Coordinates of C-alpha atoms in Angstrom, one line a residue:
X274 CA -61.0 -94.5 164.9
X275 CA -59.0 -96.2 167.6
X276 CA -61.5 -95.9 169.8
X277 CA -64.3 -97.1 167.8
X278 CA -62.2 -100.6 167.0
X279 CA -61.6 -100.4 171.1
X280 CA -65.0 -100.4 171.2
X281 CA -66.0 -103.4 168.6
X282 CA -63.7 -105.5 170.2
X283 CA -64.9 -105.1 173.9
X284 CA -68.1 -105.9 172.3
X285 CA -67.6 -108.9 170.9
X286 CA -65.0 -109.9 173.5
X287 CA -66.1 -108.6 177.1
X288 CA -69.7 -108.8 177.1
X289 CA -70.1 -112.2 176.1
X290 CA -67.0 -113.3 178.8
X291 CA -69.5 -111.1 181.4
X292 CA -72.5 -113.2 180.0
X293 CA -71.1 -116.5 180.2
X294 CA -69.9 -115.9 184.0
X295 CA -72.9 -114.2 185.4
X296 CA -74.9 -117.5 183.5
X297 CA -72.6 -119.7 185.8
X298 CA -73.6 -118.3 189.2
X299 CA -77.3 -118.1 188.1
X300 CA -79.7 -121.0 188.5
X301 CA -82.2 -122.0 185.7
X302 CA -84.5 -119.4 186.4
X303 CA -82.3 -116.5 186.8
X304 CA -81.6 -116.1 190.0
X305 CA -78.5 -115.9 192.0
X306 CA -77.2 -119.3 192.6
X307 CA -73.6 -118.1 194.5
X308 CA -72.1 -121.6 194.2
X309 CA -74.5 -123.7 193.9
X310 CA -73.4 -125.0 190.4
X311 CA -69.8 -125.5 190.7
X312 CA -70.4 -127.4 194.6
X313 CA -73.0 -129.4 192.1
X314 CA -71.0 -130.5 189.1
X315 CA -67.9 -131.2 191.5
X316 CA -70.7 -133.4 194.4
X317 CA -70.9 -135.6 190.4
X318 CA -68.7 -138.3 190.9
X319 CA -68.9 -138.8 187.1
X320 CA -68.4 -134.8 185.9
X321 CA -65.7 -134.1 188.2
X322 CA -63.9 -137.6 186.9
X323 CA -63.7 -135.2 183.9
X324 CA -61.4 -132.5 185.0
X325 CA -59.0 -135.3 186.2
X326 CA -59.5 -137.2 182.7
X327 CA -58.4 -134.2 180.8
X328 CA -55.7 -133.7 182.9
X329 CA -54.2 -137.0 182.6
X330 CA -54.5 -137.2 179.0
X331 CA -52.9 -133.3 178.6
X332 CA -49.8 -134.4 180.4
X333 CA -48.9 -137.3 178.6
X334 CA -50.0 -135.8 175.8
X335 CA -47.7 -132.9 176.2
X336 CA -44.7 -134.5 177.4
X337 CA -44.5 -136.7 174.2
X338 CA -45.5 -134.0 171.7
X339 CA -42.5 -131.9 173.6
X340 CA -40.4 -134.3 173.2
X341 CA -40.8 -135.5 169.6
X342 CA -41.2 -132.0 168.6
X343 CA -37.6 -131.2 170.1
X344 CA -35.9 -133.9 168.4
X345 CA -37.5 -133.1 165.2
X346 CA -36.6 -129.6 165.3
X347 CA -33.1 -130.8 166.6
X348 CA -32.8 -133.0 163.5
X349 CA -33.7 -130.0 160.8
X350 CA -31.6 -127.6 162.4
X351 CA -28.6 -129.1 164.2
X352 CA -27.9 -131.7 162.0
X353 CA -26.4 -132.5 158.0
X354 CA -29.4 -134.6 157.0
X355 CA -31.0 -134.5 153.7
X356 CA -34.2 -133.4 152.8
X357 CA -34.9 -131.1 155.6
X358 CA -37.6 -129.2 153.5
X359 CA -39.5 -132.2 152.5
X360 CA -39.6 -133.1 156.9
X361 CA -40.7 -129.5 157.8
X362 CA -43.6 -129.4 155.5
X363 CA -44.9 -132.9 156.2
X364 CA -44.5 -132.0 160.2
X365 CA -47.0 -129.3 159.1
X366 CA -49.9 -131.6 157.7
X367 CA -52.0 -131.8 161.0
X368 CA -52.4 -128.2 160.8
X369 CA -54.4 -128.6 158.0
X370 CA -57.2 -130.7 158.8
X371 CA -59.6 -130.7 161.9
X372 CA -58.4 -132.8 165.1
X373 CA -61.8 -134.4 164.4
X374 CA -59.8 -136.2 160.7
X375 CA -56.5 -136.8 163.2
X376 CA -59.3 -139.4 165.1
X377 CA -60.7 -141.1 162.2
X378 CA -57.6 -141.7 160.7
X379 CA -56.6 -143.2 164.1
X380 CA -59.5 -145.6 163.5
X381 CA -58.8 -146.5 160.0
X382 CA -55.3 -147.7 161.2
X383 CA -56.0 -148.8 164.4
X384 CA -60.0 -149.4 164.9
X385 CA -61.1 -152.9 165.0
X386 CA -60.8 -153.6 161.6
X387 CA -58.1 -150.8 161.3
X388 CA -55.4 -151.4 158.0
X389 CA -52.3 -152.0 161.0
X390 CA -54.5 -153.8 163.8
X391 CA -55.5 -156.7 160.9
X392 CA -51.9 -156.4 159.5
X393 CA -50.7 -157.3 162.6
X394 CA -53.1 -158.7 164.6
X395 CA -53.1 -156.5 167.5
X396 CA -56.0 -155.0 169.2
X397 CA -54.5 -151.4 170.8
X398 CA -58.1 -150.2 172.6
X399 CA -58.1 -147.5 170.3
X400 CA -61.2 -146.2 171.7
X401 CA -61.2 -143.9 175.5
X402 CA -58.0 -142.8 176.9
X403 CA -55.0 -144.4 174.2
X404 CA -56.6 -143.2 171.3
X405 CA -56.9 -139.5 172.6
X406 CA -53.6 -139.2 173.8
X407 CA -52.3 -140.2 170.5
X408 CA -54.5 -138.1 168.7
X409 CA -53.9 -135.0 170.8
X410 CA -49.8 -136.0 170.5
X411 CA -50.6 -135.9 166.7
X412 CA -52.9 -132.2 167.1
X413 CA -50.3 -130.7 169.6
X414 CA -46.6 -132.0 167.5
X415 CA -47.0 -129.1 164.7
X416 CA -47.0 -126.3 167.5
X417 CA -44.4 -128.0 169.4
X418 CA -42.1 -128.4 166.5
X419 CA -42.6 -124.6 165.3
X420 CA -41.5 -123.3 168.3
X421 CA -38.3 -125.6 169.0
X422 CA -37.5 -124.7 165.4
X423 CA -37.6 -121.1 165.7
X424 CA -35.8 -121.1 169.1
X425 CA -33.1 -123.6 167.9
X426 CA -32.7 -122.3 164.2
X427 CA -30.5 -119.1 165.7
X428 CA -27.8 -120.2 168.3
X429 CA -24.3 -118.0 168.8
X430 CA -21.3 -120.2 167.2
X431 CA -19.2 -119.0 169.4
X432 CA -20.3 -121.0 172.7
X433 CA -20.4 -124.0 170.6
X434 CA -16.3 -123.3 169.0
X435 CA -15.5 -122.5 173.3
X436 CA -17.0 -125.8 174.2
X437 CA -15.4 -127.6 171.7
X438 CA -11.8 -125.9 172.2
X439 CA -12.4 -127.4 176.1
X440 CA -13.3 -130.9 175.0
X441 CA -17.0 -130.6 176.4
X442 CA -19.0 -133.6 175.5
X443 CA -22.1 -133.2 173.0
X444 CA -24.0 -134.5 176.1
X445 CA -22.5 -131.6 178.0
X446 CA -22.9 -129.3 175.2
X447 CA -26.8 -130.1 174.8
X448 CA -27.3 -129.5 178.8
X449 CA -25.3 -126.7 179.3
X450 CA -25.8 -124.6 176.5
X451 CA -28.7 -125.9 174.1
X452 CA -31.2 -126.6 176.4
X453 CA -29.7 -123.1 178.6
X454 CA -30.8 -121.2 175.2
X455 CA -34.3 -122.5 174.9
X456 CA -35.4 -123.3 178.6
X457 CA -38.0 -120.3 178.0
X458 CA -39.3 -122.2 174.7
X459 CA -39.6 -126.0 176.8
X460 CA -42.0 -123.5 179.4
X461 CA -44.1 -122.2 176.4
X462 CA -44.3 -125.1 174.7
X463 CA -45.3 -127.2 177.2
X464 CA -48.7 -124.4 178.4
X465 CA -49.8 -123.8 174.8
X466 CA -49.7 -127.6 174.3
X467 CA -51.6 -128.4 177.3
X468 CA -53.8 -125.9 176.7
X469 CA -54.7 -127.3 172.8
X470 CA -55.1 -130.8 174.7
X471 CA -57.0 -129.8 177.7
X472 CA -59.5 -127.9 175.3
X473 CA -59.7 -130.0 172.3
X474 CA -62.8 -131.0 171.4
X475 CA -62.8 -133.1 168.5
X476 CA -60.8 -136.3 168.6
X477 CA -62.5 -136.9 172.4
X478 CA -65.8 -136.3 170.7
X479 CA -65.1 -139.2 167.9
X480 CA -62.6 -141.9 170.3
X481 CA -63.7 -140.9 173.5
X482 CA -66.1 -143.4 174.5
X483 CA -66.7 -143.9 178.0
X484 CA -64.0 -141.4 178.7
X485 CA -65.7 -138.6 179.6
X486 CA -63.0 -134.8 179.5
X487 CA -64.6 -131.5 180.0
X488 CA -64.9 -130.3 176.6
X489 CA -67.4 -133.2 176.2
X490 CA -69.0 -132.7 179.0
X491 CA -69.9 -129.0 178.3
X492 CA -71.1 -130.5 174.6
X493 CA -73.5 -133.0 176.7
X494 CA -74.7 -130.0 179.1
X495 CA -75.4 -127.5 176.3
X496 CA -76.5 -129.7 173.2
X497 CA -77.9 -132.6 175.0
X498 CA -79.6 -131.4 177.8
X499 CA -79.5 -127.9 177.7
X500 CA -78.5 -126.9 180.9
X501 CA -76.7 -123.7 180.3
X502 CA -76.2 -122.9 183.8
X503 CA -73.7 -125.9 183.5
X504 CA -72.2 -125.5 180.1
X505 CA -71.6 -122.3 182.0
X506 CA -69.4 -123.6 184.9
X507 CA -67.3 -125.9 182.5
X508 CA -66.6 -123.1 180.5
X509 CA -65.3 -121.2 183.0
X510 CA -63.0 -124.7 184.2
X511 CA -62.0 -124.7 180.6
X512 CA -60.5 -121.3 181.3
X513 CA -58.5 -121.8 184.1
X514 CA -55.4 -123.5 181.9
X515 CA -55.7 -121.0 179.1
X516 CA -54.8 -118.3 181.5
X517 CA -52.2 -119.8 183.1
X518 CA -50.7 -120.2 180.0
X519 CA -51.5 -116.0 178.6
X520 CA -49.3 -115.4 182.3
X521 CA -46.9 -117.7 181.9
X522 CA -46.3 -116.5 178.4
X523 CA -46.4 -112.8 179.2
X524 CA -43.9 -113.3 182.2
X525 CA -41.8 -115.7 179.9
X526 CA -41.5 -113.3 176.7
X527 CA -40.7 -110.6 179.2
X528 CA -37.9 -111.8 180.3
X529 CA -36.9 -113.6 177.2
X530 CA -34.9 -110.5 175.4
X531 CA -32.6 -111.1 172.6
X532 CA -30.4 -113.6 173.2
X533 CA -27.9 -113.2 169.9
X534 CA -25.3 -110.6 170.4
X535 CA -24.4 -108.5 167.7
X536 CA -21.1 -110.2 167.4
X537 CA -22.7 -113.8 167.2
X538 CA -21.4 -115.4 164.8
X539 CA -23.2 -118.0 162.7
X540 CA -23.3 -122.3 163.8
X541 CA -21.5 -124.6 162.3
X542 CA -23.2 -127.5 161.9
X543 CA -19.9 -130.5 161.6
X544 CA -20.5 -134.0 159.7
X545 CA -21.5 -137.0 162.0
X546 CA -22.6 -140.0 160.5
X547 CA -24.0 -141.9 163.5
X548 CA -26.1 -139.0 164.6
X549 CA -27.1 -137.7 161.2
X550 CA -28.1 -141.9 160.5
X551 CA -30.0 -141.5 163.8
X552 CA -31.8 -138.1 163.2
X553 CA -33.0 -139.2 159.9
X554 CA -34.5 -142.3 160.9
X555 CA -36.4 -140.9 163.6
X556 CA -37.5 -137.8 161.0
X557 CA -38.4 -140.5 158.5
X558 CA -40.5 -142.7 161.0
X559 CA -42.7 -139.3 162.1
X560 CA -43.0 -138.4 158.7
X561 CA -44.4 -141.8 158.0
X562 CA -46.4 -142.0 160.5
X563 CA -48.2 -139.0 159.6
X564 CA -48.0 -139.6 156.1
X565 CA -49.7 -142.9 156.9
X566 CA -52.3 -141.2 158.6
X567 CA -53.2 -139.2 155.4
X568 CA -52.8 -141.9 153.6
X569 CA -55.8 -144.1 155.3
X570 CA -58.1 -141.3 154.8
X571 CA -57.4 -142.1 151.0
X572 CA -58.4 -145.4 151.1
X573 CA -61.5 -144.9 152.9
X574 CA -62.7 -141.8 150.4
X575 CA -61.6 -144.0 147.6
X576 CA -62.8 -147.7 148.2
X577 CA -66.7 -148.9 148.7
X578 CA -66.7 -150.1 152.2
X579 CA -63.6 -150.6 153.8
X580 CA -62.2 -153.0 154.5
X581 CA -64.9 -155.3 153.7
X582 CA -65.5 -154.0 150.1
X583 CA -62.2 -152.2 148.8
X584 CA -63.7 -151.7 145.4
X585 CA -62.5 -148.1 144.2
X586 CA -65.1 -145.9 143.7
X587 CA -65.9 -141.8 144.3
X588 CA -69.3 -142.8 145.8
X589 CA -68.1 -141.4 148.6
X590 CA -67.7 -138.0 147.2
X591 CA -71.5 -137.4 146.9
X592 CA -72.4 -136.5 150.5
X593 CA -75.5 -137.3 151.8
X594 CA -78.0 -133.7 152.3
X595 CA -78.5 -134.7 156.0
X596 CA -74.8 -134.0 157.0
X597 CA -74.7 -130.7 154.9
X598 CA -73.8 -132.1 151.8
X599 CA -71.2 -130.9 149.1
X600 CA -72.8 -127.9 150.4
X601 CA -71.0 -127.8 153.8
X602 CA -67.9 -127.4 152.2
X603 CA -68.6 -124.7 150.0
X604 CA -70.6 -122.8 153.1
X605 CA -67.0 -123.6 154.5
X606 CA -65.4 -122.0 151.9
X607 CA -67.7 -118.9 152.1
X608 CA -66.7 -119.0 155.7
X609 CA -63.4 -119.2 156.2
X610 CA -63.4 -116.5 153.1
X611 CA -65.3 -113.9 154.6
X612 CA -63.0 -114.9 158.0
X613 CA -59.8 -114.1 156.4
X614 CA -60.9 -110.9 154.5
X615 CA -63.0 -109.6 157.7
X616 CA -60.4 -110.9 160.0
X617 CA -57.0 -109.6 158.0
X618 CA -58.4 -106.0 156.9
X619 CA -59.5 -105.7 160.9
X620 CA -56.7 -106.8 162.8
X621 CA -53.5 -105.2 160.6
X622 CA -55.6 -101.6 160.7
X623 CA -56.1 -102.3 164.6
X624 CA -52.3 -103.1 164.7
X625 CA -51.5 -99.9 162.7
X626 CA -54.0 -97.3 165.0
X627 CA -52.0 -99.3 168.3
X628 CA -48.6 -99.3 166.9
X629 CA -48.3 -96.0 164.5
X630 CA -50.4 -93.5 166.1
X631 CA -50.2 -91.5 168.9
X632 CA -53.7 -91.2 170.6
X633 CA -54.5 -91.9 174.1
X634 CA -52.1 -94.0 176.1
X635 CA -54.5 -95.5 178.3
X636 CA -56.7 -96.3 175.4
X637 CA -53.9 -97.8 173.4
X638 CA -52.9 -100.1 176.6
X639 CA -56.0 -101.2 176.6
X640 CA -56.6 -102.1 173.0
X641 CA -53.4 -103.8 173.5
X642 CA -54.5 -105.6 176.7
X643 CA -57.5 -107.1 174.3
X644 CA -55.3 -107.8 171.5
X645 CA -53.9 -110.5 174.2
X646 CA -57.1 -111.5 175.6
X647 CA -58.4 -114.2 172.8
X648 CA -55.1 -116.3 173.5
X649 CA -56.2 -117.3 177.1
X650 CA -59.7 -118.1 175.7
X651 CA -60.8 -121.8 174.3
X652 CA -62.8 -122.6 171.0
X653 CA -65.6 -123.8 173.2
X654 CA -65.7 -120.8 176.0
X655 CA -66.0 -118.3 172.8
X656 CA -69.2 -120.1 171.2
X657 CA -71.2 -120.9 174.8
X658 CA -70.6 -117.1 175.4
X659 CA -71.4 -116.1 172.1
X660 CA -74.5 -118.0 172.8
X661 CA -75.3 -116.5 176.0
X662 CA -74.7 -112.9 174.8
X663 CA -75.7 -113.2 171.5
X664 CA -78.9 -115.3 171.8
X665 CA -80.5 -112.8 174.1
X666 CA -83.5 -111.0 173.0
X667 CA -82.9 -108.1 174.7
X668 CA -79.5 -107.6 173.0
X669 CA -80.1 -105.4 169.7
X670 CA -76.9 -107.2 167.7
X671 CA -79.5 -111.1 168.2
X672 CA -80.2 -110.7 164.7
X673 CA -77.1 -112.3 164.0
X674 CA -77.7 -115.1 166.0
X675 CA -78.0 -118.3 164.0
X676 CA -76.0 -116.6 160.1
X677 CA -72.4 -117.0 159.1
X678 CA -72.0 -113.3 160.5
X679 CA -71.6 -115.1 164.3
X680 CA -69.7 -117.8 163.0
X681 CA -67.3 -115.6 161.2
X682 CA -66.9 -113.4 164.4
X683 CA -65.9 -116.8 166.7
X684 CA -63.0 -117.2 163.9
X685 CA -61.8 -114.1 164.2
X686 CA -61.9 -113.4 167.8
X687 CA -60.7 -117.0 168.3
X688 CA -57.5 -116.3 166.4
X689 CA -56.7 -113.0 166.8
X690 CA -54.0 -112.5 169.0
X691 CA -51.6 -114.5 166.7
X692 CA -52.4 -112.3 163.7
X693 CA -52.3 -109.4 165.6
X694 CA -48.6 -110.0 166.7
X695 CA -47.6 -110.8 163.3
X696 CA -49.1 -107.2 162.2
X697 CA -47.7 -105.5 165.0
X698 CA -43.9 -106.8 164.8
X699 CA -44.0 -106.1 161.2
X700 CA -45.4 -102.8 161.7
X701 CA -42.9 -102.1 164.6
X702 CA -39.6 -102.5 162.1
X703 CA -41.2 -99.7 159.7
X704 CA -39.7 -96.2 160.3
X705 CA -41.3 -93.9 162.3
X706 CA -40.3 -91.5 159.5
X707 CA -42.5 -92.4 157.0
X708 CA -45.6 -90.8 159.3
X709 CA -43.4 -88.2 160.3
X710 CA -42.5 -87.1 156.6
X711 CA -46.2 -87.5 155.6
X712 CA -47.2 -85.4 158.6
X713 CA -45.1 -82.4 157.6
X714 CA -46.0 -82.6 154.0
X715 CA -49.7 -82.6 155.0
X716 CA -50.3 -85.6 153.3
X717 CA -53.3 -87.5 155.5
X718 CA -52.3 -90.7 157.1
X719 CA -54.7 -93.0 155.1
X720 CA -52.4 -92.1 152.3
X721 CA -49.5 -93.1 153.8
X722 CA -51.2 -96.3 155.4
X723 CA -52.6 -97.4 151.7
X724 CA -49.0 -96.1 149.8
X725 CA -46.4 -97.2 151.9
X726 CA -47.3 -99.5 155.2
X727 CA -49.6 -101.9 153.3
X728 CA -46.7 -102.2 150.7
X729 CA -43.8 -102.8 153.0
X730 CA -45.8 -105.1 155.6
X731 CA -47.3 -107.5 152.5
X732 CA -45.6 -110.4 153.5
X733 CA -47.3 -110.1 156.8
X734 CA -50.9 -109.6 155.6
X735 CA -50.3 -112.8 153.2
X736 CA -49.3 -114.6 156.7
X737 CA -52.1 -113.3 158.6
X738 CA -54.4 -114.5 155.7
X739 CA -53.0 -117.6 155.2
X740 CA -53.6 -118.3 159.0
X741 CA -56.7 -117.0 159.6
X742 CA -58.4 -119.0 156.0
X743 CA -56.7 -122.3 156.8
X744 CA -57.8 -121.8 160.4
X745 CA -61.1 -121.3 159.9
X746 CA -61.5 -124.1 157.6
X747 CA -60.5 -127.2 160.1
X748 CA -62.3 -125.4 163.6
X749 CA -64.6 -127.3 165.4
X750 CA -65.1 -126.1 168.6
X751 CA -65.9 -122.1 168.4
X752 CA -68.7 -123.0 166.3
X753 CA -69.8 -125.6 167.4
X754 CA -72.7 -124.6 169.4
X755 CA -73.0 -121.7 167.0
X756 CA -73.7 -123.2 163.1
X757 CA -77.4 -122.8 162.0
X758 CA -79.0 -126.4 160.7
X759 CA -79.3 -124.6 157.6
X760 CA -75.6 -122.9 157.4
X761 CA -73.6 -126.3 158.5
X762 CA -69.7 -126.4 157.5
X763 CA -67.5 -129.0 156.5
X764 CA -65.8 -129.5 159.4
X765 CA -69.0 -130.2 161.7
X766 CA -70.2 -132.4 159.0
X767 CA -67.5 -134.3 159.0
X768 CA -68.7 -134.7 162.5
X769 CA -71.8 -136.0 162.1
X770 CA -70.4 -137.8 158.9
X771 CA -68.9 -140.3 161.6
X772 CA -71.7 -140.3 164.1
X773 CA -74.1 -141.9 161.3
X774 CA -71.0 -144.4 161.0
X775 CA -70.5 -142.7 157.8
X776 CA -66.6 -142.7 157.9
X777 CA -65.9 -143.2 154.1
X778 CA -67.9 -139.9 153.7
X779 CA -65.9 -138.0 156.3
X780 CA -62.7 -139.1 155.1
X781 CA -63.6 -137.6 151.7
X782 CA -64.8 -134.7 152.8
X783 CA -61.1 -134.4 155.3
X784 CA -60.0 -134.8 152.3
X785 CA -61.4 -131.8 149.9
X786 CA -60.6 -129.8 153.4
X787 CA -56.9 -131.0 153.4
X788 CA -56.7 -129.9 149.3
X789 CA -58.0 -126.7 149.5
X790 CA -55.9 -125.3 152.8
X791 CA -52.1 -127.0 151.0
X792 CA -53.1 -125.3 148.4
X793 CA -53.4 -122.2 149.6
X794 CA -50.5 -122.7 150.9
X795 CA -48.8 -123.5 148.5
X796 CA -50.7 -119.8 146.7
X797 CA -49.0 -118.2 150.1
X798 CA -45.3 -119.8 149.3
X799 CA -45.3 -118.4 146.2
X800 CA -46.6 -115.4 146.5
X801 CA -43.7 -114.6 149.1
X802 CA -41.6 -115.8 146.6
X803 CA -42.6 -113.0 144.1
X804 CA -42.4 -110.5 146.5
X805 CA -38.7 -111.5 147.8
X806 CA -37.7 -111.7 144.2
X807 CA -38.6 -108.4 143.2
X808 CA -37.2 -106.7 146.4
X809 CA -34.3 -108.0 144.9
X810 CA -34.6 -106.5 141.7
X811 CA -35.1 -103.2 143.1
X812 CA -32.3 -103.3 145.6
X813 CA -30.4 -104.5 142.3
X814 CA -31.6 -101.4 140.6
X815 CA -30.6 -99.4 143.2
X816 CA -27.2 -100.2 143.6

């Protein structure tokens, strides 16, 4: 069974990778090219201007997004101010909506008529380089602040009670010892956020302009003049980040081993009213910021014409058919459904055959090895080689070229690895005994998978669908190139929503998208609410 999900995976995975590189070194016509393309596209003064665009903007965008999303997590966990819950879910909100909404928000506050540039006057030049470094700051802060938050939430009290016996400055404290504990996190932060910049396709797509970065230039190669041989080599550009950062995070969570002894004891977190005044300020101006952003797409859905017309109205709710339509959304829906079920029963049973059987080592490396894989690979490089593999008419599986199947297999391959670790470290703290047990009581494993892992690793799967629907629902660029004109999905229509200069229309549907991931949720918080109430009530019983 192991083998045959091995095999499925390597499918979907390897071939394609082997088609998209082999389409790189080929001309036009099919024949071997050697390096022709890549000595072409960089000869381009105006392509290879790209790779040094996306650079620039990655940088800055990353250094600001680490830094905000350090003192944000600072604030929630190393600090006495109120309403920490109510900051930690708002810093969430950009997770659930396409980078594509992050841009036209931008342009609702800050366009030429934008609700702040006529408030005060002030023409930022939303449009090229600004306005996608502030939209990738506002894409890449959710992933920043989830990791300093996890790495800062546990911290040994004693090093802090030792410094403060000695008279060690907070200053001293946050160098020496703070910034010690998570120097692995800043290194991990800092590649997976340049990563999500450097491959971001949708707020340079809507506020790029004239400011050309490689993920629009494979769009231009593939879509607009269908030069595959050159979406081909930008692909493989678009790679070289991503697996810098799968090494770098490889190496790094090798050699970052539990930190907290077992005799840590827990932080004490001492009043300070200048820094706690500080912390919440700077909490409360993110938080609005973001909040503001949500908060323009409202009045655009809601009012005729902004600003010229701001009449309220739900006009804006009935789509027009040639973006998709209230249609997109519910092919969306269907989607991101079929994603989450496909994607959660797949990768925890995977997890279980690599973590809980006993089969052949090499095989289980490398089912492991391309568990990993999907992290180092961008939206866009998994939908031109799904293309190039897929579209073949020599391949027996181009049937599914052009239905949701394709689409739903760029969602799951796309975010895989993260589910898959989730399975896998839940699966790891189970007892070995249970399999054990069954196995000298004849009982077949299936049973014991169905009656007892599925049970215990719940909250887990609820994670792993949680991620995996609201996921699926805001990507852009895996599917980009791979939506039918008769399948399109909200997020893509949202898309072409604002090419048409329709950006009431896309703001409504950003919207209905933003609605329907909170509230799942929301159906996700609860959920592990119920189950961690009646653990209770059983460990109660049992006592």
């Amino acid at each position: 069974m192991l083998a045959v999900f091995v095999i499925i995976l390597t499918i979907i995975l390897i071939f394609p990778l082997i088609s998209l590189f082999s389409k790189a070194f080929q001309t036009r016509t099919g024949e071997f090219a050697g390096l022709d393309n890549y000595i072409a596209y960089f000869d381009n003064p105006s392509l290879s201007a790209s790779i040094v665009n996306t650079i620039d903007i990655s940088i800055w965008s990353t250094a600001f997004s680490l830094t905000l999303g350090f003192l944000y997590a600072y604030a929630l966990t190393r600090t006495c101010i109120k309403g920490k819950i109510f900051f930690k879910y708002i810093a969430l909100t950009p997770i659930f909506m396409p980078t594509v909404v992050h841009a036209i928000g931008l342009i609702f506050l800050f366009g030429r008529q934008g609700i702040i540039t006529r408030l005060l006057e002030a023409n930022i030049e939303l449009y090229g380089r600004t306005g996608i470094i502030i939209s990738e700051i506002i894409f890449t802060f959710p992933q920043s602040f989830l990791m300093f938050f996890i790495a800062l939430e546990y911290a040994d009290g004693r090093l802090y009670e030792a410094a403060d016996s000695m008279g060690v400055s907070p200053l001293k404290k946050l160098s020496n010892i703070t910034l010690q504990e998570i120097k692995y996190t800043v290194i991990n932060a800092f590649f997976v956020c340049f990563t999500l910049a450097f491959t971001d396709f949708g707020a340079p797509k809507v506020l790029g302009g004239n400011f050309n970065v490689l993920a629009i230039d494979i769009y231009k190669q593939v879509v607009g003049q269908f030069n595959m041989n050159m979406g081909a080599v930008v692909g493989t550009l678009l790679l070289i980040p991503a697996f810098i950062s799968f090494i770098a995070d490889r190496v790094i969570n090798s050699k970052n081993a539990g930190t907290i002894g077992a005799k840590a004891t827990k932080l004490e977190i001492k009043q300070n009213t200048g820094r706690d005044v500080f912390f919440f300020s700077f909490c409360a101006a993110v938080s609005a910021g973001l909040l503001l952003l949500i908060g323009s797409l409202f009045v655009g859905a809601f009012t005729e014409f902004y600003p010229f017309n701001m009449d309220l109205t739900l006009k804006n709710f009935r789509f027009n058919q040639t973006s998709g339509g209230i249609g997109a959304y519910f092919n969306s829906l269907k989607m991101a459904g079929l994603s989450t079920i496909i994607g959660t029963t797949f990768v925890f049973i995977y997890a279980y055959l690599i973590e809980k059987t006993s089969g052949n080592v090499v095989l289980r490396r490398y089912g492991k090895f391309l568990s990993f894989l999907p992290m180092a690979l961008p939206g866009m490089v998994i939908g031109i080689s799904f293309i190039f593999f897929f579209n073949s008419p020599a391949n027996p599986l181009h049937f599914i070229y052009g239905t949701i199947i394709i689409l739903v297999l760029a969602n799951i391959l796309n975010y895989f690895t993260v589910p898959f670790l989730t399975a896998s470290a839940c699966l790891k703290k189970l007892d070995k005994e249970y399999e054990s047990v069954s196995d000298s009581m004849s009982i077949p494993r299936w049973k014991t998978f169905i009656r007892v892992s599925v049970p215990l690793s719940l909250p887990a799967i609820l994670e792993v669908f949680m991620y995996l629907f609201v996921n699926s629902m805001v990507t852009i660029s895996a599917v980009v190139f791979l939506y039918s004109p008769r399948f399109k999905i909200a997020s893509i229509s949202i898309t072409h929503m604002e090419e048409a200069g329709n950006t009431s229309q896309a703001a409504a549907m950003s919207l209905l998208i933003l609605a329907i991931n909170v509230f799942v949720r929301i159906l996700y918080e609860a959920a592990i609410k119920i189950i961690k109430q009646n653990s209770e009530k059983k460990e109660n019983v049992y006592v």
